[in-house]
Amino acid sequence: MKHGVLAALDQRISISYQMPTMTKEETASYIKHHLTIAGREDTLFSDDAVELVHLTSRGLPRSVNNIAWQSLIAAFTEEKGIVDESSTRTAITETHATE
């Protein structure tokens, strides 16, 4: 950002903060919290799916959101009642293919 077309924007940023990554437990809690907000109290992600989301996202919240969302879509298209590791692997393959 310091060079090129974003240099002016960089000059206007006075405070910078880097959010630490989440642990595996925090990632699981983060996913559960978002599902609760959406009105789901039951288990929707298997433990191995949550672990794979965490490992692939490296605990970065935006990446957790993207992978979890794509995992939900993959599970739905496969007509599964729960997001399992297979659905998450499908989501990761599709998500990373477009980046």
XYZ file of C-alpha atoms in Angstrom:
99
model
C 0.000 0.000 0.000
C 2.893 2.354 0.542
C 3.642 2.557 -3.163
C 1.493 3.137 -6.200
C -2.179 3.954 -6.382
C -2.873 3.143 -2.709
C -0.177 5.416 -1.259
C -2.683 8.219 -0.543
C -4.915 5.800 1.342
C -1.952 4.506 3.359
C -1.095 8.071 4.402
C -4.613 8.532 5.837
C -4.507 5.422 8.043
C -3.362 6.518 11.477
C -3.898 3.309 13.442
C -3.137 -0.222 12.354
C -4.116 -3.421 14.139
C -3.478 -7.034 13.243
C -6.034 -9.389 14.744
C -4.515 -12.576 16.161
C -5.674 -15.854 14.650
C -8.165 -18.047 16.481
C -7.340 -21.345 18.157
C -9.196 -24.506 17.124
C -11.528 -24.095 20.111
C -12.173 -20.444 19.273
C -12.939 -21.375 15.664
C -15.467 -23.977 16.834
C -17.034 -21.438 19.202
C -17.076 -18.800 16.442
C -18.928 -21.126 14.049
C -21.364 -22.199 16.776
C -22.019 -18.558 17.716
C -22.833 -17.600 14.132
C -25.148 -20.592 13.784
C -26.896 -19.605 17.028
C -27.421 -16.077 15.705
C -28.929 -17.653 12.578
C -31.348 -19.613 14.790
C -29.688 -23.043 14.832
C -29.038 -24.656 18.206
C -28.453 -28.205 16.942
C -25.155 -29.570 15.636
C -24.730 -28.563 12.013
C -20.943 -29.065 11.604
C -19.218 -32.314 12.564
C -16.087 -32.041 14.705
C -13.840 -33.152 11.819
C -15.426 -30.530 9.538
C -14.746 -27.777 12.103
C -11.168 -28.980 12.482
C -10.660 -28.896 8.707
C -12.189 -25.410 8.494
C -9.773 -24.265 11.188
C -6.704 -25.851 9.600
C -7.473 -24.503 6.143
C -8.442 -21.017 7.313
C -5.457 -20.817 9.688
C -7.922 -19.342 12.204
C -8.571 -16.183 10.190
C -12.205 -15.112 10.734
C -12.979 -14.051 7.148
C -11.554 -17.301 5.803
C -13.512 -19.299 8.417
C -16.693 -17.540 7.240
C -16.001 -18.235 3.560
C -15.143 -21.900 4.043
C -18.022 -22.528 6.458
C -20.501 -20.872 4.080
C -19.269 -22.917 1.120
C -19.352 -26.053 3.287
C -23.014 -25.419 4.081
C -23.761 -25.067 0.369
C -21.826 -28.251 -0.439
C -23.704 -30.213 2.247
C -27.020 -28.873 0.965
C -26.293 -29.820 -2.649
C -25.250 -33.288 -1.462
C -28.543 -33.469 0.500
C -26.778 -33.998 3.826
C -28.261 -33.001 7.170
C -24.878 -32.107 8.630
C -21.701 -30.579 7.256
C -19.095 -33.324 7.383
C -15.434 -33.449 6.400
C -16.337 -34.499 2.850
C -18.554 -31.445 2.335
C -15.848 -29.212 3.750
C -13.219 -30.724 1.434
C -15.522 -30.051 -1.520
C -15.966 -26.458 -0.360
C -12.232 -25.946 0.068
C -11.520 -27.313 -3.402
C -14.098 -25.005 -4.956
C -13.139 -21.969 -2.864
C -9.423 -22.255 -3.545
C -9.968 -22.922 -7.248
C -11.509 -19.451 -7.643
C -8.871 -17.502 -5.722
